[in-house]
PDB file of C-alpha atoms in Angstrom:
ATOM      1  CA  MET A   1      -0.116  -0.111  -0.045  1.00 72.00           C
ATOM      2  CA  ARG A   2       1.269   3.205  -0.919  1.00 93.00           C
ATOM      3  CA  ASP A   3       1.821   5.770   1.834  1.00 96.00           C
ATOM      4  CA  PHE A   4       2.518   9.575   2.441  1.00 98.00           C
ATOM      5  CA  TYR A   5       6.098   9.578   3.280  1.00 98.00           C
ATOM      6  CA  GLY A   6       5.537   6.670   5.918  1.00 97.00           C
ATOM      7  CA  THR A   7       1.966   7.821   7.387  1.00 97.00           C
ATOM      8  CA  THR A   8      -0.885   6.041   6.304  1.00 97.00           C
ATOM      9  CA  LEU A   9      -4.281   7.569   6.652  1.00 96.00           C
ATOM     10  CA  PRO A  10      -7.315   6.178   7.936  1.00 96.00           C
ATOM     11  CA  LEU A  11      -9.510   7.917   5.562  1.00 97.00           C
ATOM     12  CA  PRO A  12      -8.240   9.027   2.421  1.00 98.00           C
ATOM     13  CA  LEU A  13      -9.412  12.707   2.681  1.00 98.00           C
ATOM     14  CA  MET A  14      -7.626  15.866   3.232  1.00 98.00           C
ATOM     15  CA  LEU A  15      -9.647  18.802   3.710  1.00 98.00           C
ATOM     16  CA  GLY A  16      -8.751  22.515   3.564  1.00 97.00           C
ATOM     17  CA  THR A  17      -9.409  25.230   6.427  1.00 96.00           C
ATOM     18  CA  ALA A  18     -10.416  28.142   4.401  1.00 95.00           C
ATOM     19  CA  ARG A  19     -13.632  29.835   3.340  1.00 95.00           C
ATOM     20  CA  TYR A  20     -15.786  28.310   5.831  1.00 96.00           C
ATOM     21  CA  PRO A  21     -18.761  30.440   7.090  1.00 96.00           C
ATOM     22  CA  SER A  22     -17.286  30.556  10.689  1.00 94.00           C
ATOM     23  CA  PRO A  23     -14.570  28.591  12.470  1.00 93.00           C
ATOM     24  CA  THR A  24     -17.344  26.311  14.361  1.00 95.00           C
ATOM     25  CA  VAL A  25     -18.669  25.348  11.056  1.00 97.00           C
ATOM     26  CA  MET A  26     -15.054  24.218  10.215  1.00 96.00           C
ATOM     27  CA  GLU A  27     -14.473  22.373  13.266  1.00 96.00           C
ATOM     28  CA  ALA A  28     -17.924  20.499  12.808  1.00 97.00           C
ATOM     29  CA  ALA A  29     -16.669  19.554   9.138  1.00 97.00           C
ATOM     30  CA  PHE A  30     -13.715  18.108  10.410  1.00 97.00           C
ATOM     31  CA  ARG A  31     -15.533  16.180  13.365  1.00 97.00           C
ATOM     32  CA  GLN A  32     -18.275  14.931  10.860  1.00 97.00           C
ATOM     33  CA  SER A  33     -15.908  13.932   8.221  1.00 97.00           C
ATOM     34  CA  ALA A  34     -13.077  12.392  10.610  1.00 97.00           C
ATOM     35  CA  ALA A  35     -10.689  13.894   7.860  1.00 97.00           C
ATOM     36  CA  PRO A  36      -7.131  13.306   9.368  1.00 98.00           C
ATOM     37  CA  VAL A  37      -5.466  15.966   7.449  1.00 98.00           C
ATOM     38  CA  ALA A  38      -6.046  19.764   7.348  1.00 98.00           C
ATOM     39  CA  THR A  39      -4.313  22.248   5.030  1.00 97.00           C
ATOM     40  CA  VAL A  40      -3.080  25.538   6.419  1.00 97.00           C
ATOM     41  CA  SER A  41      -1.185  28.357   5.397  1.00 97.00           C
ATOM     42  CA  LEU A  42       0.978  31.486   6.698  1.00 96.00           C
ATOM     43  CA  ARG A  43      -0.104  35.011   6.518  1.00 95.00           C
ATOM     44  CA  ARG A  44       1.090  38.283   7.694  1.00 95.00           C
ATOM     45  CA  GLU A  45       0.364  38.337  11.612  1.00 91.00           C
ATOM     46  CA  GLN A  46      -2.663  40.429  12.226  1.00 89.00           C
ATOM     47  CA  GLY A  47      -3.455  39.284  15.738  1.00 85.00           C
ATOM     48  CA  ALA A  48      -5.611  36.188  14.903  1.00 85.00           C
ATOM     49  CA  GLY A  49      -2.844  33.613  14.074  1.00 85.00           C
ATOM     50  CA  GLN A  50      -2.699  32.103  17.735  1.00 89.00           C
ATOM     51  CA  ALA A  51      -6.134  31.477  18.092  1.00 91.00           C
ATOM     52  CA  PHE A  52      -6.171  29.677  14.689  1.00 93.00           C
ATOM     53  CA  TRP A  53      -3.278  27.724  15.574  1.00 94.00           C
ATOM     54  CA  ASP A  54      -4.646  26.577  18.699  1.00 94.00           C
ATOM     55  CA  MET A  55      -7.805  25.545  17.006  1.00 94.00           C
ATOM     56  CA  VAL A  56      -6.099  23.588  14.319  1.00 95.00           C
ATOM     57  CA  ARG A  57      -3.924  22.032  16.839  1.00 94.00           C
ATOM     58  CA  GLY A  58      -7.114  21.181  18.674  1.00 94.00           C
ATOM     59  CA  LEU A  59      -8.477  19.242  15.644  1.00 95.00           C
ATOM     60  CA  GLY A  60      -5.673  16.519  16.463  1.00 95.00           C
ATOM     61  CA  VAL A  61      -5.074  15.871  12.735  1.00 97.00           C
ATOM     62  CA  HIS A  62      -1.981  15.960  10.615  1.00 97.00           C
ATOM     63  CA  LEU A  63      -1.218  19.659   9.402  1.00 97.00           C
ATOM     64  CA  LEU A  64      -0.221  19.981   5.813  1.00 98.00           C
ATOM     65  CA  PRO A  65       1.001  23.820   5.597  1.00 98.00           C
ATOM     66  CA  ASN A  66       0.971  25.062   1.686  1.00 97.00           C
ATOM     67  CA  THR A  67       2.608  27.634  -0.165  1.00 97.00           C
ATOM     68  CA  ALA A  68      -0.355  29.067  -1.762  1.00 94.00           C
ATOM     69  CA  GLY A  69      -0.016  32.371  -3.317  1.00 93.00           C
ATOM     70  CA  CYS A  70       3.524  31.984  -4.278  1.00 95.00           C
ATOM     71  CA  HIS A  71       4.503  32.885  -7.878  1.00 95.00           C
ATOM     72  CA  SER A  72       8.261  31.857  -7.823  1.00 97.00           C
ATOM     73  CA  ALA A  73      10.452  29.018  -6.476  1.00 97.00           C
ATOM     74  CA  ARG A  74      12.377  31.647  -4.187  1.00 97.00           C
ATOM     75  CA  GLU A  75       9.093  32.644  -2.418  1.00 97.00           C
ATOM     76  CA  ALA A  76       7.819  28.904  -2.257  1.00 98.00           C
ATOM     77  CA  ILE A  77      11.034  27.845  -0.694  1.00 98.00           C
ATOM     78  CA  THR A  78      11.028  30.614   1.857  1.00 98.00           C
ATOM     79  CA  THR A  79       7.585  30.034   2.798  1.00 98.00           C
ATOM     80  CA  ALA A  80       8.429  26.408   3.226  1.00 98.00           C
ATOM     81  CA  GLN A  81      10.729  27.118   5.832  1.00 98.00           C
ATOM     82  CA  MET A  82       8.846  29.566   7.830  1.00 98.00           C
ATOM     83  CA  ALA A  83       5.917  27.002   7.718  1.00 98.00           C
ATOM     84  CA  ARG A  84       8.188  24.112   8.848  1.00 98.00           C
ATOM     85  CA  GLU A  85       9.303  25.997  11.823  1.00 98.00           C
ATOM     86  CA  TYR A  86       5.736  27.346  12.782  1.00 97.00           C
ATOM     87  CA  PHE A  87       3.754  24.096  12.214  1.00 97.00           C
ATOM     88  CA  GLN A  88       6.493  21.731  13.197  1.00 96.00           C
ATOM     89  CA  THR A  89       6.363  19.317  10.630  1.00 97.00           C
ATOM     90  CA  ASN A  90       8.389  18.493   7.496  1.00 98.00           C
ATOM     91  CA  TRP A  91       4.905  18.138   5.120  1.00 98.00           C
ATOM     92  CA  ILE A  92       4.547  20.922   2.715  1.00 98.00           C
ATOM     93  CA  LYS A  93       1.969  21.120   0.041  1.00 98.00           C
ATOM     94  CA  LEU A  94       4.152  22.887  -2.723  1.00 98.00           C
ATOM     95  CA  GLU A  95       2.495  25.300  -5.015  1.00 97.00           C
ATOM     96  CA  VAL A  96       4.360  27.766  -7.325  1.00 97.00           C
ATOM     97  CA  ILE A  97       1.583  29.321  -9.478  1.00 96.00           C
ATOM     98  CA  GLY A  98       2.131  29.865 -12.860  1.00 95.00           C
ATOM     99  CA  HIS A  99      -1.110  31.631 -14.131  1.00 93.00           C
ATOM    100  CA  ALA A 100      -3.522  34.075 -12.084  1.00 89.00           C
ATOM    101  CA  ASP A 101      -6.791  32.919 -13.659  1.00 89.00           C
ATOM    102  CA  THR A 102      -6.269  29.373 -14.033  1.00 90.00           C
ATOM    103  CA  LEU A 103      -4.068  28.788 -10.982  1.00 92.00           C
ATOM    104  CA  GLN A 104      -2.162  26.467 -13.221  1.00 94.00           C
ATOM    105  CA  PRO A 105       1.261  25.427 -11.598  1.00 96.00           C
ATOM    106  CA  ASP A 106       4.615  27.042 -13.118  1.00 97.00           C
ATOM    107  CA  PRO A 107       6.168  23.660 -13.893  1.00 97.00           C
ATOM    108  CA  PHE A 108       9.661  24.997 -13.807  1.00 97.00           C
ATOM    109  CA  GLY A 109       9.427  26.777 -10.738  1.00 97.00           C
ATOM    110  CA  LEU A 110       7.778  23.989  -9.267  1.00 98.00           C
ATOM    111  CA  VAL A 111      10.566  21.456  -9.979  1.00 98.00           C
ATOM    112  CA  GLU A 112      13.297  24.148  -8.925  1.00 98.00           C
ATOM    113  CA  ALA A 113      11.586  24.466  -5.385  1.00 98.00           C
ATOM    114  CA  ALA A 114      11.183  20.757  -5.066  1.00 98.00           C
ATOM    115  CA  GLU A 115      14.635  19.989  -5.514  1.00 98.00           C
ATOM    116  CA  VAL A 116      15.763  22.648  -2.932  1.00 98.00           C
ATOM    117  CA  LEU A 117      12.958  21.632  -0.564  1.00 98.00           C
ATOM    118  CA  CYS A 118      13.466  17.862  -1.055  1.00 98.00           C
ATOM    119  CA  ALA A 119      17.377  17.981  -0.519  1.00 98.00           C
ATOM    120  CA  ASP A 120      16.679  20.107   2.627  1.00 98.00           C
ATOM    121  CA  GLY A 121      14.582  17.403   4.083  1.00 98.00           C
ATOM    122  CA  PHE A 122      11.178  18.283   3.500  1.00 98.00           C
ATOM    123  CA  GLU A 123       8.385  15.849   2.359  1.00 98.00           C
ATOM    124  CA  VAL A 124       7.107  17.578  -0.565  1.00 98.00           C
ATOM    125  CA  PHE A 125       3.381  17.212  -1.806  1.00 98.00           C
ATOM    126  CA  PRO A 126       3.842  18.976  -5.260  1.00 98.00           C
ATOM    127  CA  TYR A 127       0.641  20.592  -6.597  1.00 97.00           C
ATOM    128  CA  THR A 128       0.863  19.627 -10.161  1.00 97.00           C
ATOM    129  CA  THR A 129      -0.859  18.591 -13.309  1.00 96.00           C
ATOM    130  CA  GLU A 130      -1.440  15.358 -15.220  1.00 97.00           C
ATOM    131  CA  ASP A 131       1.766  15.961 -17.158  1.00 97.00           C
ATOM    132  CA  GLN A 132       3.753  12.961 -16.911  1.00 97.00           C
ATOM    133  CA  VAL A 133       7.206  14.672 -17.949  1.00 97.00           C
ATOM    134  CA  LEU A 134       6.756  17.054 -14.925  1.00 98.00           C
ATOM    135  CA  ALA A 135       6.001  14.226 -12.762  1.00 98.00           C
ATOM    136  CA  ALA A 136       8.997  12.417 -13.619  1.00 98.00           C
ATOM    137  CA  ARG A 137      11.117  15.693 -12.819  1.00 98.00           C
ATOM    138  CA  LEU A 138       9.133  15.700  -9.477  1.00 98.00           C
ATOM    139  CA  VAL A 139      10.303  12.366  -8.620  1.00 98.00           C
ATOM    140  CA  ASP A 140      13.677  12.772  -9.444  1.00 98.00           C
ATOM    141  CA  ALA A 141      13.524  15.810  -7.642  1.00 98.00           C
ATOM    142  CA  GLY A 142      12.732  13.232  -4.615  1.00 98.00           C
ATOM    143  CA  CYS A 143       8.874  13.802  -4.325  1.00 98.00           C
ATOM    144  CA  ARG A 144       7.498  10.553  -3.323  1.00 98.00           C
ATOM    145  CA  VAL A 145       3.875  12.285  -3.415  1.00 98.00           C
ATOM    146  CA  LEU A 146       2.147  13.823  -6.197  1.00 98.00           C
ATOM    147  CA  MET A 147      -0.843  16.001  -6.206  1.00 98.00           C
ATOM    148  CA  PRO A 148      -2.442  16.270  -9.572  1.00 98.00           C
ATOM    149  CA  TRP A 149      -5.244  18.760 -10.062  1.00 97.00           C
ATOM    150  CA  GLY A 150      -8.621  17.516 -10.989  1.00 97.00           C
ATOM    151  CA  ALA A 151      -9.514  20.915 -12.332  1.00 95.00           C
ATOM    152  CA  PRO A 152      -8.637  24.174 -11.701  1.00 93.00           C
ATOM    153  CA  ILE A 153      -8.668  25.308  -7.862  1.00 92.00           C
ATOM    154  CA  GLY A 154     -12.245  26.214  -6.602  1.00 89.00           C
ATOM    155  CA  SER A 155     -13.794  25.587  -9.968  1.00 93.00           C
ATOM    156  CA  GLY A 156     -15.697  22.288  -8.857  1.00 94.00           C
ATOM    157  CA  LEU A 157     -15.427  20.814 -12.081  1.00 96.00           C
ATOM    158  CA  GLY A 158     -14.164  17.274 -11.253  1.00 96.00           C
ATOM    159  CA  LEU A 159     -11.694  15.239 -13.055  1.00 97.00           C
ATOM    160  CA  ASN A 160     -11.265  17.311 -16.224  1.00 95.00           C
ATOM    161  CA  ASN A 161      -8.863  15.033 -17.857  1.00 96.00           C
ATOM    162  CA  LEU A 162      -9.616  11.183 -17.274  1.00 97.00           C
ATOM    163  CA  HIS A 163      -7.248   9.944 -19.692  1.00 97.00           C
ATOM    164  CA  GLY A 164      -4.255  11.917 -18.614  1.00 97.00           C
ATOM    165  CA  LEU A 165      -4.961  11.139 -15.070  1.00 98.00           C
ATOM    166  CA  ARG A 166      -5.336   7.487 -15.493  1.00 97.00           C
ATOM    167  CA  SER A 167      -2.098   7.415 -17.664  1.00 97.00           C
ATOM    168  CA  LEU A 168      -0.467   9.358 -14.978  1.00 98.00           C
ATOM    169  CA  ARG A 169      -1.709   6.916 -12.188  1.00 98.00           C
ATOM    170  CA  ALA A 170      -0.484   3.872 -14.434  1.00 97.00           C
ATOM    171  CA  ALA A 171       3.135   5.388 -14.969  1.00 98.00           C
ATOM    172  CA  PHE A 172       4.253   5.604 -11.468  1.00 98.00           C
ATOM    173  CA  PRO A 173       2.672   2.614  -9.838  1.00 97.00           C
ATOM    174  CA  ASP A 174       4.896   3.321  -6.771  1.00 96.00           C
ATOM    175  CA  VAL A 175       4.009   6.876  -5.922  1.00 98.00           C
ATOM    176  CA  ALA A 176       1.313   8.000  -3.857  1.00 98.00           C
ATOM    177  CA  MET A 177      -1.046  10.619  -5.542  1.00 98.00           C
ATOM    178  CA  VAL A 178      -3.555  12.864  -4.266  1.00 98.00           C
ATOM    179  CA  ILE A 179      -6.085  14.564  -6.403  1.00 98.00           C
ATOM    180  CA  ASP A 180      -5.827  18.173  -5.339  1.00 95.00           C
ATOM    181  CA  ALA A 181      -8.207  20.859  -6.360  1.00 92.00           C
ATOM    182  CA  GLY A 182     -11.321  21.280  -8.807  1.00 95.00           C
ATOM    183  CA  LEU A 183     -13.417  18.592  -7.053  1.00 97.00           C
ATOM    184  CA  GLY A 184     -16.965  19.662  -6.697  1.00 97.00           C
ATOM    185  CA  LEU A 185     -19.100  16.904  -5.503  1.00 98.00           C
ATOM    186  CA  PRO A 186     -18.674  13.649  -3.562  1.00 98.00           C
ATOM    187  CA  SER A 187     -18.858  11.464  -6.680  1.00 98.00           C
ATOM    188  CA  HIS A 188     -15.725  13.080  -7.857  1.00 98.00           C
ATOM    189  CA  ALA A 189     -13.810  12.119  -4.953  1.00 98.00           C
ATOM    190  CA  ALA A 190     -15.191   8.246  -5.267  1.00 98.00           C
ATOM    191  CA  GLN A 191     -14.409   8.359  -9.042  1.00 98.00           C
ATOM    192  CA  ALA A 192     -10.897   9.456  -8.066  1.00 98.00           C
ATOM    193  CA  LEU A 193     -10.206   6.934  -5.482  1.00 98.00           C
ATOM    194  CA  GLU A 194     -11.781   4.086  -7.814  1.00 97.00           C
ATOM    195  CA  MET A 195      -9.253   5.250 -10.312  1.00 96.00           C
ATOM    196  CA  GLY A 196      -6.458   4.353  -7.888  1.00 96.00           C
ATOM    197  CA  PHE A 197      -5.488   7.385  -6.563  1.00 98.00           C
ATOM    198  CA  ASP A 198      -4.505   7.250  -3.073  1.00 98.00           C
ATOM    199  CA  ALA A 199      -6.494  10.491  -1.660  1.00 98.00           C
ATOM    200  CA  VAL A 200      -8.189  13.452  -2.494  1.00 98.00           C
ATOM    201  CA  LEU A 201      -7.810  16.862  -1.386  1.00 98.00           C
ATOM    202  CA  LEU A 202     -10.549  19.572  -1.168  1.00 96.00           C
ATOM    203  CA  ASN A 203     -11.546  22.882   0.412  1.00 96.00           C
ATOM    204  CA  THR A 204     -14.245  24.859  -1.473  1.00 96.00           C
ATOM    205  CA  ALA A 205     -16.796  22.086  -2.103  1.00 97.00           C
ATOM    206  CA  VAL A 206     -17.244  21.488   1.476  1.00 97.00           C
ATOM    207  CA  ALA A 207     -16.882  25.172   2.680  1.00 97.00           C
ATOM    208  CA  GLU A 208     -19.277  26.714   0.231  1.00 96.00           C
ATOM    209  CA  ALA A 209     -21.883  23.974   0.693  1.00 97.00           C
ATOM    210  CA  GLU A 210     -25.023  25.037   2.467  1.00 97.00           C
ATOM    211  CA  ASP A 211     -24.179  22.674   5.094  1.00 98.00           C
ATOM    212  CA  PRO A 212     -20.556  22.387   5.243  1.00 98.00           C
ATOM    213  CA  ALA A 213     -20.416  19.552   7.965  1.00 98.00           C
ATOM    214  CA  ALA A 214     -22.881  17.396   6.135  1.00 98.00           C
ATOM    215  CA  MET A 215     -21.056  17.799   2.622  1.00 98.00           C
ATOM    216  CA  ALA A 216     -17.709  17.006   4.651  1.00 98.00           C
ATOM    217  CA  GLU A 217     -19.399  13.911   5.666  1.00 98.00           C
ATOM    218  CA  ALA A 218     -20.832  13.110   2.263  1.00 98.00           C
ATOM    219  CA  PHE A 219     -17.278  13.426   0.951  1.00 98.00           C
ATOM    220  CA  ALA A 220     -15.900  10.922   3.657  1.00 98.00           C
ATOM    221  CA  LEU A 221     -18.548   8.489   2.886  1.00 98.00           C
ATOM    222  CA  ALA A 222     -17.684   8.831  -1.053  1.00 98.00           C
ATOM    223  CA  CYS A 223     -14.108   8.097  -0.119  1.00 98.00           C
ATOM    224  CA  ARG A 224     -14.686   5.155   2.037  1.00 97.00           C
ATOM    225  CA  ALA A 225     -16.831   3.874  -0.953  1.00 98.00           C
ATOM    226  CA  GLY A 226     -14.217   4.518  -3.353  1.00 97.00           C
ATOM    227  CA  ALA A 227     -11.124   3.013  -1.556  1.00 96.00           C
ATOM    228  CA  LEU A 228     -13.399  -0.373  -0.859  1.00 96.00           C
ATOM    229  CA  ALA A 229     -14.295  -0.378  -4.317  1.00 96.00           C
ATOM    230  CA  VAL A 230     -10.581  -0.307  -5.710  1.00 95.00           C
ATOM    231  CA  ALA A 231      -9.858  -2.676  -2.818  1.00 94.00           C
ATOM    232  CA  SER A 232     -12.328  -4.956  -4.014  1.00 96.00           C
ATOM    233  CA  GLY A 233     -11.066  -5.430  -7.606  1.00 94.00           C
ATOM    234  CA  PRO A 234     -13.794  -3.934  -9.779  1.00 93.00           C
ATOM    235  CA  MET A 235     -15.070  -6.002 -12.743  1.00 93.00           C
ATOM    236  CA  GLY A 236     -13.894  -5.148 -16.277  1.00 92.00           C
ATOM    237  CA  GLN A 237     -15.990  -3.163 -18.694  1.00 91.00           C
ATOM    238  CA  ARG A 238     -17.550  -4.862 -21.811  1.00 92.00           C
ATOM    239  CA  ASP A 239     -18.984  -3.175 -24.695  1.00 93.00           C
ATOM    240  CA  MET A 240     -21.876  -6.178 -25.557  1.00 93.00           C
ATOM    241  CA  ALA A 241     -24.288  -7.295 -22.746  1.00 93.00           C
ATOM    242  CA  VAL A 242     -23.803 -10.298 -20.616  1.00 89.00           C
ATOM    243  CA  PRO A 243     -27.214 -11.587 -18.975  1.00 88.00           C
ATOM    244  CA  SER A 244     -26.481 -11.880 -15.174  1.00 90.00           C
ATOM    245  CA  THR A 245     -29.243 -14.468 -14.842  1.00 92.00           C
ATOM    246  CA  PRO A 246     -28.428 -17.892 -16.014  1.00 90.00           C
ATOM    247  CA  VAL A 247     -29.528 -19.151 -19.429  1.00 87.00           C
ATOM    248  CA  ILE A 248     -29.527 -22.779 -18.511  1.00 91.00           C
ATOM    249  CA  GLY A 249     -32.692 -24.076 -16.831  1.00 92.00           C
ATOM    250  CA  LYS A 250     -35.020 -21.440 -18.221  1.00 90.00           C
ATOM    251  CA  ALA A 251     -38.499 -22.727 -18.969  1.00 92.00           C
ATOM    252  CA  TRP A 252     -39.796 -23.503 -22.486  1.00 90.00           C
ATOM    253  CA  LEU A 253     -42.870 -21.356 -22.525  1.00 91.00           C
TER     254      LEU A 253
ATOM    255  CA  MET B   1      15.907  53.265  11.871  1.00 92.00           C
ATOM    256  CA  LYS B   2      13.090  52.867   9.305  1.00 95.00           C
ATOM    257  CA  ILE B   3      12.324  49.281   8.183  1.00 96.00           C
ATOM    258  CA  GLU B   4       9.186  47.747   6.430  1.00 96.00           C
ATOM    259  CA  VAL B   5       7.149  45.239   8.485  1.00 97.00           C
ATOM    260  CA  ASN B   6       4.333  43.424   6.646  1.00 96.00           C
ATOM    261  CA  GLY B   7       4.353  45.832   4.110  1.00 95.00           C
ATOM    262  CA  GLU B   8       4.110  48.959   6.272  1.00 95.00           C
ATOM    263  CA  ALA B   9       7.070  51.470   6.965  1.00 96.00           C
ATOM    264  CA  LEU B  10       7.764  51.647  10.700  1.00 95.00           C
ATOM    265  CA  GLU B  11      10.325  53.198  13.121  1.00 95.00           C
ATOM    266  CA  VAL B  12      12.305  50.929  15.309  1.00 95.00           C
ATOM    267  CA  VAL B  13      14.871  51.667  17.812  1.00 96.00           C
ATOM    268  CA  ALA B  14      16.005  47.964  18.377  1.00 95.00           C
ATOM    269  CA  SER B  15      18.890  46.907  16.090  1.00 94.00           C
ATOM    270  CA  GLN B  16      18.381  43.131  16.815  1.00 96.00           C
ATOM    271  CA  LEU B  17      15.468  41.204  15.118  1.00 96.00           C
ATOM    272  CA  ASP B  18      14.472  39.761  18.367  1.00 95.00           C
ATOM    273  CA  ALA B  19      14.272  43.083  20.118  1.00 96.00           C
ATOM    274  CA  ALA B  20      12.596  44.478  17.318  1.00 96.00           C
ATOM    275  CA  LEU B  21       9.947  41.974  17.530  1.00 96.00           C
ATOM    276  CA  ALA B  22       9.418  42.544  21.253  1.00 96.00           C
ATOM    277  CA  GLU B  23       9.429  46.404  20.388  1.00 96.00           C
ATOM    278  CA  LEU B  24       6.485  45.849  17.801  1.00 95.00           C
ATOM    279  CA  GLY B  25       4.306  43.678  20.411  1.00 93.00           C
ATOM    280  CA  TRP B  26       5.479  40.294  19.111  1.00 93.00           C
ATOM    281  CA  GLY B  27       7.604  39.221  22.114  1.00 88.00           C
ATOM    282  CA  ALA B  28       5.959  36.253  23.094  1.00 86.00           C
ATOM    283  CA  ALA B  29       3.762  35.863  19.683  1.00 90.00           C
ATOM    284  CA  LYS B  30       4.257  32.599  17.900  1.00 94.00           C
ATOM    285  CA  VAL B  31       5.478  33.858  14.640  1.00 96.00           C
ATOM    286  CA  ALA B  32       7.716  32.812  11.610  1.00 97.00           C
ATOM    287  CA  THR B  33      10.209  35.568  10.208  1.00 97.00           C
ATOM    288  CA  ALA B  34      11.803  36.431   7.093  1.00 98.00           C
ATOM    289  CA  LEU B  35      14.105  39.477   6.409  1.00 97.00           C
ATOM    290  CA  ASN B  36      14.639  40.570   2.879  1.00 97.00           C
ATOM    291  CA  GLY B  37      13.029  37.366   1.656  1.00 96.00           C
ATOM    292  CA  ASN B  38      15.243  35.017   3.641  1.00 97.00           C
ATOM    293  CA  PHE B  39      13.742  32.889   6.553  1.00 98.00           C
ATOM    294  CA  VAL B  40      15.285  33.812   9.669  1.00 98.00           C
ATOM    295  CA  PRO B  41      14.681  30.826  12.042  1.00 98.00           C
ATOM    296  CA  ALA B  42      13.621  31.684  15.744  1.00 96.00           C
ATOM    297  CA  GLY B  43      16.956  30.638  17.032  1.00 96.00           C
ATOM    298  CA  ALA B  44      18.686  33.156  15.000  1.00 97.00           C
ATOM    299  CA  ARG B  45      16.857  36.223  15.828  1.00 96.00           C
ATOM    300  CA  GLY B  46      19.042  37.297  18.594  1.00 95.00           C
ATOM    301  CA  LYS B  47      21.963  37.535  16.393  1.00 96.00           C
ATOM    302  CA  THR B  48      20.167  38.957  13.245  1.00 97.00           C
ATOM    303  CA  MET B  49      20.950  42.752  12.712  1.00 97.00           C
ATOM    304  CA  LEU B  50      18.667  45.106  10.944  1.00 96.00           C
ATOM    305  CA  SER B  51      19.691  47.873   8.591  1.00 96.00           C
ATOM    306  CA  ASP B  52      17.621  50.980   7.682  1.00 95.00           C
ATOM    307  CA  GLY B  53      15.224  49.913   4.887  1.00 95.00           C
ATOM    308  CA  ASP B  54      15.271  46.253   5.753  1.00 97.00           C
ATOM    309  CA  ARG B  55      11.805  44.286   4.813  1.00 97.00           C
ATOM    310  CA  LEU B  56      10.706  42.267   7.458  1.00 97.00           C
ATOM    311  CA  GLU B  57       7.750  39.727   7.081  1.00 97.00           C
ATOM    312  CA  VAL B  58       6.165  38.464  10.241  1.00 97.00           C
ATOM    313  CA  LEU B  59       3.629  35.521   9.600  1.00 97.00           C
ATOM    314  CA  SER B  60       1.422  33.291  11.505  1.00 96.00           C
ATOM    315  CA  ALA B  61      -1.197  30.533  11.140  1.00 95.00           C
ATOM    316  CA  MET B  62      -4.353  31.085   8.741  1.00 95.00           C
ATOM    317  CA  GLN B  63      -6.863  29.163   7.009  1.00 94.00           C
ATOM    318  CA  GLY B  64      -5.693  27.412   3.698  1.00 93.00           C
ATOM    319  CA  GLY B  65      -6.699  25.330   1.060  1.00 92.00           C
TER     320      GLY B  65
END
């Protein structure tokens, strides 16, 4: 079984902490889903940092700090170093954004930052695309987890490029992969798990639901369903019908 | 001296980073620091000297996706 830098998760669900109507609702979403990983970030201190730190620590989950909003390798590296000290974890969700509208990763800056951070002992979770050449470069840099996008961040479109994601999954059988970004519905999460991805990471789909805690639970159930399905060995698909009821013994009427 | 703290021009008396943080009200706060774009670990703040025009970033935990 593929793990995340030696950590196995009881539920393949990573949940963001942003955009909830209130901190109480966010806590409820974690409680109701039992998501074992929370993504967090670092921003300029304006008085609320300590309270948020106390709250996320209280969730009792693995923390995955991000480098969200960084547009260069240098920015992302410095942010990662600050996050490691602050959150006391080697895990870093590495984002190097290349385009303001699509929030598509900058593949060149991403590889550059991943090389520096992996060499410095970080356990890097790079936010990437389904590009296999880029994936190979990230693995060469030392990444043992990849986080391909499903669709642009916050779009809720689901898995945009099924063929590309399927090919990526097949090309790196030993690398743990998390579908990060773009999921909108629990069925998208189940689909990702059924395709052999090891977890999903989402935020907006839960935080912007009318009832975030209930939606978080729905995603948790979908993740369980998807993981159980893939472990159960799904049947192969066929082009033609095959009757499930035996033909032998049918009455002559 | 005049330095930029989280994008805001401020006057500080202290010449060391740890003393400047205390002066700015972050003496006991849990924060991460960067000076002129470079990470300064908490343990190195006592021996990090400030210069006029330095850019100091003082960060803490925030919601993230």
